[in-house]
PDB file of C-alpha atoms in Angstrom:
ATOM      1  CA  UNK A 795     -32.432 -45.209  19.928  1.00  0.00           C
ATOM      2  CA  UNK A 796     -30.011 -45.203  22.616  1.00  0.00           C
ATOM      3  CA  UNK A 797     -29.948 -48.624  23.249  1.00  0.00           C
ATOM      4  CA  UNK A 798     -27.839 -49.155  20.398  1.00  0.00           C
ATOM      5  CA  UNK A 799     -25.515 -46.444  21.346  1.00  0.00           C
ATOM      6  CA  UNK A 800     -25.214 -47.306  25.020  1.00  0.00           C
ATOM      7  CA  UNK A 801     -23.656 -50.203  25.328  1.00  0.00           C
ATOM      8  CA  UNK A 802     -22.869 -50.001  29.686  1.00  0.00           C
ATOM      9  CA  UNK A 803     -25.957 -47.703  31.405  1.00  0.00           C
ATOM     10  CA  UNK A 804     -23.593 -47.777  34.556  1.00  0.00           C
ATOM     11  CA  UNK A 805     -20.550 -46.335  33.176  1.00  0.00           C
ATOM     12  CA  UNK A 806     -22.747 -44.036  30.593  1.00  0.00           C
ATOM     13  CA  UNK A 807     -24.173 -42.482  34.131  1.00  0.00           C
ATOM     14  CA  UNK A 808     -20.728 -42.688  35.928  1.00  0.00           C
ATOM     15  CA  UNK A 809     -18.706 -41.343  32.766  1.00  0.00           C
ATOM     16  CA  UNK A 810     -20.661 -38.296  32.543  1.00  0.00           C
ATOM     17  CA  UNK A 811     -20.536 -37.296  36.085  1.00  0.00           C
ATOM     18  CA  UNK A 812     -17.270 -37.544  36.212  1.00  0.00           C
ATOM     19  CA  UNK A 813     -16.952 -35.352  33.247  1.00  0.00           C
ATOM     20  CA  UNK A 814     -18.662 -32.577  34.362  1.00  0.00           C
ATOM     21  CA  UNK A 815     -16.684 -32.692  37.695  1.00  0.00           C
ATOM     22  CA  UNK A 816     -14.004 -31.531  35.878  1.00  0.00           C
ATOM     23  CA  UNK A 817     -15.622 -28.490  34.255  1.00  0.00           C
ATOM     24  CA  UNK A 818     -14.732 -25.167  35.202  1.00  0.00           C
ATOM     25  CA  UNK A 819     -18.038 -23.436  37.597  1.00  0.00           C
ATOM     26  CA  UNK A 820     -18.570 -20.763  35.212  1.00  0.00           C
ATOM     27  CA  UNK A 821     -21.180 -19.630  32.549  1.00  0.00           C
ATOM     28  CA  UNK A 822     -18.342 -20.663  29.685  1.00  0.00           C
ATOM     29  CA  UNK A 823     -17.687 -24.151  31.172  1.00  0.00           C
ATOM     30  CA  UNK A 824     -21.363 -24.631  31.569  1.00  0.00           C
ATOM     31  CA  UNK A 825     -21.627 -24.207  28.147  1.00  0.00           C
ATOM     32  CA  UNK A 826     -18.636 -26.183  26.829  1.00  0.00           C
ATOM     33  CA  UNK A 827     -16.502 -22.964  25.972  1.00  0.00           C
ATOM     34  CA  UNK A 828     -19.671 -20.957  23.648  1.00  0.00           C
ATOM     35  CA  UNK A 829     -20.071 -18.396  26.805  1.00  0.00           C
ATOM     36  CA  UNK A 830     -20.478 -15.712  24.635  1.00  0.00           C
ATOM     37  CA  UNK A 831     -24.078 -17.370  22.733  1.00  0.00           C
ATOM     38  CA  UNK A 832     -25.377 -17.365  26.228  1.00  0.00           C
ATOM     39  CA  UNK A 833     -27.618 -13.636  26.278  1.00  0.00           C
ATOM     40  CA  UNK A 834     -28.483 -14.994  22.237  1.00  0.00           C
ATOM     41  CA  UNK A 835     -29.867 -18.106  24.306  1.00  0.00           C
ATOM     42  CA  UNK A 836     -31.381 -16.474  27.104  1.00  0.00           C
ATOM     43  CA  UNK A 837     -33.189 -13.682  24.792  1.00  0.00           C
ATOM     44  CA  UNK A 838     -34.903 -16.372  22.598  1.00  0.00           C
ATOM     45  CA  UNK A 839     -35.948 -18.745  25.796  1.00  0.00           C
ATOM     46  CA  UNK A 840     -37.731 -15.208  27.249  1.00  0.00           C
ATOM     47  CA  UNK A 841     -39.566 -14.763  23.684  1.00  0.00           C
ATOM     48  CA  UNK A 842     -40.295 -18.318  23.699  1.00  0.00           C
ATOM     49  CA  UNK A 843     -41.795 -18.452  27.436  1.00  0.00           C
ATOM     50  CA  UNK A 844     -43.236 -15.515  27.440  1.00  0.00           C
ATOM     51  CA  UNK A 845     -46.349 -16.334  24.841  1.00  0.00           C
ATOM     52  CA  UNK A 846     -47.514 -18.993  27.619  1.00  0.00           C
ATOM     53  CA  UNK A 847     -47.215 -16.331  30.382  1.00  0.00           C
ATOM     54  CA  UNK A 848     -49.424 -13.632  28.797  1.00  0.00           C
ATOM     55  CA  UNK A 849     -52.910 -12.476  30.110  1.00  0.00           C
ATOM     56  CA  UNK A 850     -55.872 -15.747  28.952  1.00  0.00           C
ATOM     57  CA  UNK A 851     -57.521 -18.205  29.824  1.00  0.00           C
ATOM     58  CA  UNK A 852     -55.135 -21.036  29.843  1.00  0.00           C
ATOM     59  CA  UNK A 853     -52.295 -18.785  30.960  1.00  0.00           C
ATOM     60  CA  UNK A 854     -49.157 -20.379  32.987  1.00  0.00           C
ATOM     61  CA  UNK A 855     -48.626 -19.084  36.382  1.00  0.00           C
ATOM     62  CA  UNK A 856     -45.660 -17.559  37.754  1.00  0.00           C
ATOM     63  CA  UNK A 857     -45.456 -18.951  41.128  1.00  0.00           C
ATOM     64  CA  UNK A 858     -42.674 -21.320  40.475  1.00  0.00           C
ATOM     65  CA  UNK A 859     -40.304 -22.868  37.900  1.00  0.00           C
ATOM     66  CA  UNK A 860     -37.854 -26.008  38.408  1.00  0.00           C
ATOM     67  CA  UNK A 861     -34.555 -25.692  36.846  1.00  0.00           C
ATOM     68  CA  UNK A 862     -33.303 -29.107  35.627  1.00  0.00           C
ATOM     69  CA  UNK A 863     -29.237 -29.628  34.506  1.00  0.00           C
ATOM     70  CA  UNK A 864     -28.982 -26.458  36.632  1.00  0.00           C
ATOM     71  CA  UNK A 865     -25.329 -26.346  36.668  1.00  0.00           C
ATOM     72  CA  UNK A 866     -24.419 -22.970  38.734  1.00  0.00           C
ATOM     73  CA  UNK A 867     -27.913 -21.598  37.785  1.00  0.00           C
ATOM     74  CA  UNK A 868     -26.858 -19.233  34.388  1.00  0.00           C
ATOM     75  CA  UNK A 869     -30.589 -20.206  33.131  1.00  0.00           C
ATOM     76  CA  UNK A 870     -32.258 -19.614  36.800  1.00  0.00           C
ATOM     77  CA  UNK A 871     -30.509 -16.285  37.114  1.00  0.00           C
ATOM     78  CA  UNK A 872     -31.385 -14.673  34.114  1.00  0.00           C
ATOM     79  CA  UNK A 873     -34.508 -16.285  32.575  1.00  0.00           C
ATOM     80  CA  UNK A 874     -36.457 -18.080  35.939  1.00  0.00           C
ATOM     81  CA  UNK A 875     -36.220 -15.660  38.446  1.00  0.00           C
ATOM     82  CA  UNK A 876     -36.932 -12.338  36.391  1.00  0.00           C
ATOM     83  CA  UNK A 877     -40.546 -13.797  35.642  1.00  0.00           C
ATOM     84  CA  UNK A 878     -41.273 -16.578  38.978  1.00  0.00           C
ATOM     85  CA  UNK A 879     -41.935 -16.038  42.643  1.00  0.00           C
ATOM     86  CA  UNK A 880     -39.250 -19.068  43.489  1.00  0.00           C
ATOM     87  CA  UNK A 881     -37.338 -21.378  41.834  1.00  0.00           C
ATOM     88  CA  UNK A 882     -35.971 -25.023  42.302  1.00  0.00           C
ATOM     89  CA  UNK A 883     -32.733 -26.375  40.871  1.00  0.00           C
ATOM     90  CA  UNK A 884     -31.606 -29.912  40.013  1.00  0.00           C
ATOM     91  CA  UNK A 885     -28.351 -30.759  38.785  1.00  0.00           C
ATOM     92  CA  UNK A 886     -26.133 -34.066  39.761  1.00  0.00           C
ATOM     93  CA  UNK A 887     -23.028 -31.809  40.280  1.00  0.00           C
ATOM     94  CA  UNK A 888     -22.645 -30.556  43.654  1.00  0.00           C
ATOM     95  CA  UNK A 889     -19.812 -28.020  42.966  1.00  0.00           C
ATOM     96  CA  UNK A 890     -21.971 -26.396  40.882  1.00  0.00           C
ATOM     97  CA  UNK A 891     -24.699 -26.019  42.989  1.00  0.00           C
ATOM     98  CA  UNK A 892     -22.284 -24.459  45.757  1.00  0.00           C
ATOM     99  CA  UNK A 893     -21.065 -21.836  43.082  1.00  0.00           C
ATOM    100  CA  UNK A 894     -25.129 -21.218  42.000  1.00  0.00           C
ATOM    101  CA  UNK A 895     -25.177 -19.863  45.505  1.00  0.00           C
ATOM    102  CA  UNK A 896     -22.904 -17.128  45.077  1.00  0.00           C
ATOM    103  CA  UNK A 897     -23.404 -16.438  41.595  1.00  0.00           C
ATOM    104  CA  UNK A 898     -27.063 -15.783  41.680  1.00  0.00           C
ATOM    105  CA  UNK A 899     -26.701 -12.492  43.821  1.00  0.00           C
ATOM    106  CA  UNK A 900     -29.344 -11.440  46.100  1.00  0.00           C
ATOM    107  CA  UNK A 901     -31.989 -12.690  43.981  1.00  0.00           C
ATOM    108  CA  UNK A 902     -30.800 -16.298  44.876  1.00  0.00           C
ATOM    109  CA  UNK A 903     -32.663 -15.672  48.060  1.00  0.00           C
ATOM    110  CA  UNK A 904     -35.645 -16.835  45.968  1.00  0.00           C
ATOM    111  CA  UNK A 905     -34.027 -20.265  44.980  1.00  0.00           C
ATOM    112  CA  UNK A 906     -35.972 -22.659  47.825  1.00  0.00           C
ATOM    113  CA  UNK A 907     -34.405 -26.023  46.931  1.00  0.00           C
ATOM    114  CA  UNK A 908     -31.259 -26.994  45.556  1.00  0.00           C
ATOM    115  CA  UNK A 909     -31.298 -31.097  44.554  1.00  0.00           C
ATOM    116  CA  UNK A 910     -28.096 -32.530  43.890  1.00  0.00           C
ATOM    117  CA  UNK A 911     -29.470 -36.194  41.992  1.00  0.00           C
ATOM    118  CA  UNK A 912     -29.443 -36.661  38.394  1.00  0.00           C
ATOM    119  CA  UNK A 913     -32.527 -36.919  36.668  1.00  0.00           C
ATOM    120  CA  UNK A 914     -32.983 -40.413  36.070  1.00  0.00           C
ATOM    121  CA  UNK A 915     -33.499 -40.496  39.820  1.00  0.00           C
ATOM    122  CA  UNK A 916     -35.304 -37.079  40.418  1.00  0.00           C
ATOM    123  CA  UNK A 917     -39.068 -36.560  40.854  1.00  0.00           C
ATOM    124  CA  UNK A 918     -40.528 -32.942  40.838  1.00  0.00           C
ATOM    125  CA  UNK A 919     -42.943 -32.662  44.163  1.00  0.00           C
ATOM    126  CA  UNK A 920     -46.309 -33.372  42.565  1.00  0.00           C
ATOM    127  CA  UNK A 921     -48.643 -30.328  41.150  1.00  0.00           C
ATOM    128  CA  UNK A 922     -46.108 -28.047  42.129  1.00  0.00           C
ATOM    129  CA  UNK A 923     -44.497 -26.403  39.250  1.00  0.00           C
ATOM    130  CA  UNK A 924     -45.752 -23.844  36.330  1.00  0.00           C
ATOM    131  CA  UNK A 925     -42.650 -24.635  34.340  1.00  0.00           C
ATOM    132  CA  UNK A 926     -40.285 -27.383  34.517  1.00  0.00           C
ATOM    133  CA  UNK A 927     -37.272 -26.265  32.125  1.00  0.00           C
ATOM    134  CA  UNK A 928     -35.115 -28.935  30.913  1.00  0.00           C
ATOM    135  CA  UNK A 929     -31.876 -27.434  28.667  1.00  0.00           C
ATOM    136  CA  UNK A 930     -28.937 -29.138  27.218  1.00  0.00           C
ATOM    137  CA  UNK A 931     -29.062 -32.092  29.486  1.00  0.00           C
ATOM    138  CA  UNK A 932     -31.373 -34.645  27.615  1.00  0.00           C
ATOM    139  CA  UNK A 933     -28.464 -36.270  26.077  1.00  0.00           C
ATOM    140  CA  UNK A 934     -27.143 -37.276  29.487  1.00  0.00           C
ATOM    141  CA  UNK A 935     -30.315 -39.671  30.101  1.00  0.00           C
ATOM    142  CA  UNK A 936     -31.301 -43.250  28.044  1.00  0.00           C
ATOM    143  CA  UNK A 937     -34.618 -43.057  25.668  1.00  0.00           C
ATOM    144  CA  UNK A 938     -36.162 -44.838  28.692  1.00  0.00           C
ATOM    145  CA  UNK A 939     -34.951 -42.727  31.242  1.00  0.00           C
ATOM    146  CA  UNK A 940     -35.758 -39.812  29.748  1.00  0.00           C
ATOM    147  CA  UNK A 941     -39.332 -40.884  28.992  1.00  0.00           C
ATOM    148  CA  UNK A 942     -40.010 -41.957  32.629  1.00  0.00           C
ATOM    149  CA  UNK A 943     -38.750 -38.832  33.684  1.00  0.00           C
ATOM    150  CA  UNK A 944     -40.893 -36.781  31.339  1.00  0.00           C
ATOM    151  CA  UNK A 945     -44.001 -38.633  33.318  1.00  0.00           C
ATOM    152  CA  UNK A 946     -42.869 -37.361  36.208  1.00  0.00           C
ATOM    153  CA  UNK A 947     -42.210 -33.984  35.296  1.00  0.00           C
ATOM    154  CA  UNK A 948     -45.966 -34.142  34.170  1.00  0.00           C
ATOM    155  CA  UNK A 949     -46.999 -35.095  37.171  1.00  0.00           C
ATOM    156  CA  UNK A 950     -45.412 -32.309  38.582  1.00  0.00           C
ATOM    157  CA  UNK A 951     -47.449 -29.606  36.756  1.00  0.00           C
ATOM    158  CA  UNK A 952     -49.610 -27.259  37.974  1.00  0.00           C
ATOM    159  CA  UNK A 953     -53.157 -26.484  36.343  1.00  0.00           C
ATOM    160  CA  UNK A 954     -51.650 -24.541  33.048  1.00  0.00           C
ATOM    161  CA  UNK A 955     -48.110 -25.549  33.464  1.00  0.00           C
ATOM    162  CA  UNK A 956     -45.768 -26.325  30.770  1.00  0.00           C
ATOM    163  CA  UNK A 957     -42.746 -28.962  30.885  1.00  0.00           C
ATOM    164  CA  UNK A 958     -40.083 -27.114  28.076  1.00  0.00           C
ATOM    165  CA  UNK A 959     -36.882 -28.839  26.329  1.00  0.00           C
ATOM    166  CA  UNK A 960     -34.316 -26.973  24.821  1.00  0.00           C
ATOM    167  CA  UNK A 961     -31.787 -29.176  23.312  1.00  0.00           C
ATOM    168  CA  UNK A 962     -29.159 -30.368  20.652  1.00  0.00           C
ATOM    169  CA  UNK A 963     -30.886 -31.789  17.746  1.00  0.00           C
ATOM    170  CA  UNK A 964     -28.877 -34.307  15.693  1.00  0.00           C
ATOM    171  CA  UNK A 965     -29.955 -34.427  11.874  1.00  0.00           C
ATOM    172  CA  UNK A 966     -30.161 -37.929  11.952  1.00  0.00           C
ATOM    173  CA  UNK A 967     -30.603 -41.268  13.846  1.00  0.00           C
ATOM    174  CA  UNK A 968     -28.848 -41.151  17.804  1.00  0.00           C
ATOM    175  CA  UNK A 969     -25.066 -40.032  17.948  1.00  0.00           C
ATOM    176  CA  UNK A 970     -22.808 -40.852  20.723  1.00  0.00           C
ATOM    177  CA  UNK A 971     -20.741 -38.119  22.293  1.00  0.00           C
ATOM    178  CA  UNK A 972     -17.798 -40.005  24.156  1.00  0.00           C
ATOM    179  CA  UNK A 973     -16.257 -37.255  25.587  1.00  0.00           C
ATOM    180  CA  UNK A 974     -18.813 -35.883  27.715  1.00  0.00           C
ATOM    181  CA  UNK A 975     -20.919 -39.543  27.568  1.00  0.00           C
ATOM    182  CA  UNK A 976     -24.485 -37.759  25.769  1.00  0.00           C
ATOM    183  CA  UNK A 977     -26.451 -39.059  23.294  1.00  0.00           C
ATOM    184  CA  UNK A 978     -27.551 -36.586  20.587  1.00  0.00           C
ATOM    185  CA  UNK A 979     -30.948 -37.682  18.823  1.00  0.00           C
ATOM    186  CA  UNK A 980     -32.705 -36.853  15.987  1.00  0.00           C
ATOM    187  CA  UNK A 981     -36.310 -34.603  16.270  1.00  0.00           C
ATOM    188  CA  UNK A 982     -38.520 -37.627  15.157  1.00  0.00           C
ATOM    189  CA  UNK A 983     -36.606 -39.578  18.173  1.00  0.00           C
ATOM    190  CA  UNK A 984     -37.579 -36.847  20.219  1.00  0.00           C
ATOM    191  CA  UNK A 985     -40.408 -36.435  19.273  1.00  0.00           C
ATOM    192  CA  UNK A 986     -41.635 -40.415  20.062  1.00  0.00           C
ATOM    193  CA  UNK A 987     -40.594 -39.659  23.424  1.00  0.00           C
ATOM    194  CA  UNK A 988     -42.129 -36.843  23.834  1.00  0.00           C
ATOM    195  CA  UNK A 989     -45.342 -38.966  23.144  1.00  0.00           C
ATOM    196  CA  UNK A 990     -44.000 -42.264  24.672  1.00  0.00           C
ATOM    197  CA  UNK A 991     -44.476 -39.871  28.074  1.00  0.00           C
ATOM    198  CA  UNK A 992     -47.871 -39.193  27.724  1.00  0.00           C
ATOM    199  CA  UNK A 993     -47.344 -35.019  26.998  1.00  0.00           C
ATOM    200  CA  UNK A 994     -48.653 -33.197  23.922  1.00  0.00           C
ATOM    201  CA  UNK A 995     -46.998 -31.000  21.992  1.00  0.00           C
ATOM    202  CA  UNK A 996     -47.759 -27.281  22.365  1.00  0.00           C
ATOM    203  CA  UNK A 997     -44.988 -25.115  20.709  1.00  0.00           C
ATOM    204  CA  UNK A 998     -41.699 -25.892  18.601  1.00  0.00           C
ATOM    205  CA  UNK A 999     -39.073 -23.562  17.702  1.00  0.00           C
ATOM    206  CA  UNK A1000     -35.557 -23.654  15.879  1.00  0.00           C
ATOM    207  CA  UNK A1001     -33.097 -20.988  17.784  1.00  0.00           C
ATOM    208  CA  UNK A1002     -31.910 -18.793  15.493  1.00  0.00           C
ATOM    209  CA  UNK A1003     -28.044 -16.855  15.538  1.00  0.00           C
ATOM    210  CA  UNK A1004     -26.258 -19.729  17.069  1.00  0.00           C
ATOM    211  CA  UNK A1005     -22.538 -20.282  15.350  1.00  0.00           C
ATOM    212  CA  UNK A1006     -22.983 -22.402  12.384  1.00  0.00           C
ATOM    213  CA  UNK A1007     -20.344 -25.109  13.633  1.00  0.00           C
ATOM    214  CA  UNK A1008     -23.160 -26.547  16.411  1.00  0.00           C
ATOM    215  CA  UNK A1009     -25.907 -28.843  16.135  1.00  0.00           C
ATOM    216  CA  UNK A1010     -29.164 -27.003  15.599  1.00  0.00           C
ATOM    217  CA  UNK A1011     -30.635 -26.398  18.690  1.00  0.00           C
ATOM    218  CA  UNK A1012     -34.954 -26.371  19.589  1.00  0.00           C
ATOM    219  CA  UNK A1013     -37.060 -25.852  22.075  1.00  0.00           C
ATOM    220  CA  UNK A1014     -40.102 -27.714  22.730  1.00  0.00           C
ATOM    221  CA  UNK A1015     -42.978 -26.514  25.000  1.00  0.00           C
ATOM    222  CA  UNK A1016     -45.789 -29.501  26.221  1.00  0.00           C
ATOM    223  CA  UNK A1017     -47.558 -30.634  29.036  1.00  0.00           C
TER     224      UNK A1017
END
């Protein structure tokens, strides 16, 4: 658990911020230098949304999405706003949200909100989102955090929405990243916070064609 990887929550929080205001505003520095896995990563998130956004009765809607570890919006430009009305972005780096604005084209007309807060301080507007996507930013919040912010993402679901995690995966026990201050956790970690927040599990998938050298990466669909 994070609590014995984290020794200082304070610094943890203040370590990683000031990390990423270092990082280049592009698609490569977003994704620490692997630019080139991002249309891989895109391509399998589409597949992977995409069954919950199909004709049924259950279906998710397509009204809106919330983008969460936003950075300059690589995931809001090419996945979110080719399949929902609007989007919202979240990201605790403010540079990046500045660049989003540019970077996203035209199409960023349909971005309504851009919050600059970090998630362990961010609450989606209540019954207001069909997906809430959370990607490669897990790592930067504590087990409790994470799990309080999970309730609050459910919360923030409309009728049929889904709250999805795409993340590092660790093969064993919590590892500390020092460099960029993240956690990396295990899936049975994940998956007791998954519960700890009150959501169920609806869909789990490995991605594939990702360079050997990186964690394995999955993506987790509940609500």
């Amino acid at each position: 658990m994070t609590s014995e990887v984290v020794e200082n929550e304070f610094e943890f929080y203040s370590k990683a911020e000031k990390y990423w205001k270092d990082v280049p505003a592009t698609v490569d520095g977003m994704l620490g230098g692997y630019g080139h896995i991002s249309s891989i990563d895109i391509n399998s998130s589409r597949k992977f949304l995409q069954r919950f956004l199909r004709d049924g009765p259950n279906r998710t809607g397509t009204t809106r999405a919330l983008d969460c570890g936003a950075g300059i919006g690589r995931i809001t430009k090419r996945l979110l706003l080719p399949l929902f009305k609007s989007v919202d972005m979240v990201d605790v780096t403010e540079d990046f949200l500045t660049k989003a604005k540019s970077y996203l084209g035209e199409e960023g007309r349909r971005v309504r909100n851009y919050f600059c807060c970090g998630l362990q301080d961010f609450s989606p507007e209540p019954n207001s989102y069909d997906v809430i996507w959370i990607q490669w930013v897990i790592g930067h919040l504590t087990d409790n955090h994470l799990s309080d912010f999970l309730k609050r993402c459910r919360a923030g679901l409309r009728p049929n929405g889904i709250v999805v995690i795409k993340d590092n995966m660790a093969q064993e026990g919590v590892i500390m990243d020092d460099v960029d201050s993240s956690v990396c956790r295990d899936l049975d970690v994940v998956h007791k916070i998954i519960r700890r927040a009150g959501l169920h599990l609806l869909a789990e998938e490995r991605q594939e064609n990702f360079p050997d050298e990186i964690y394995h990466v999955y993506t987790f669909a509940m609500r």
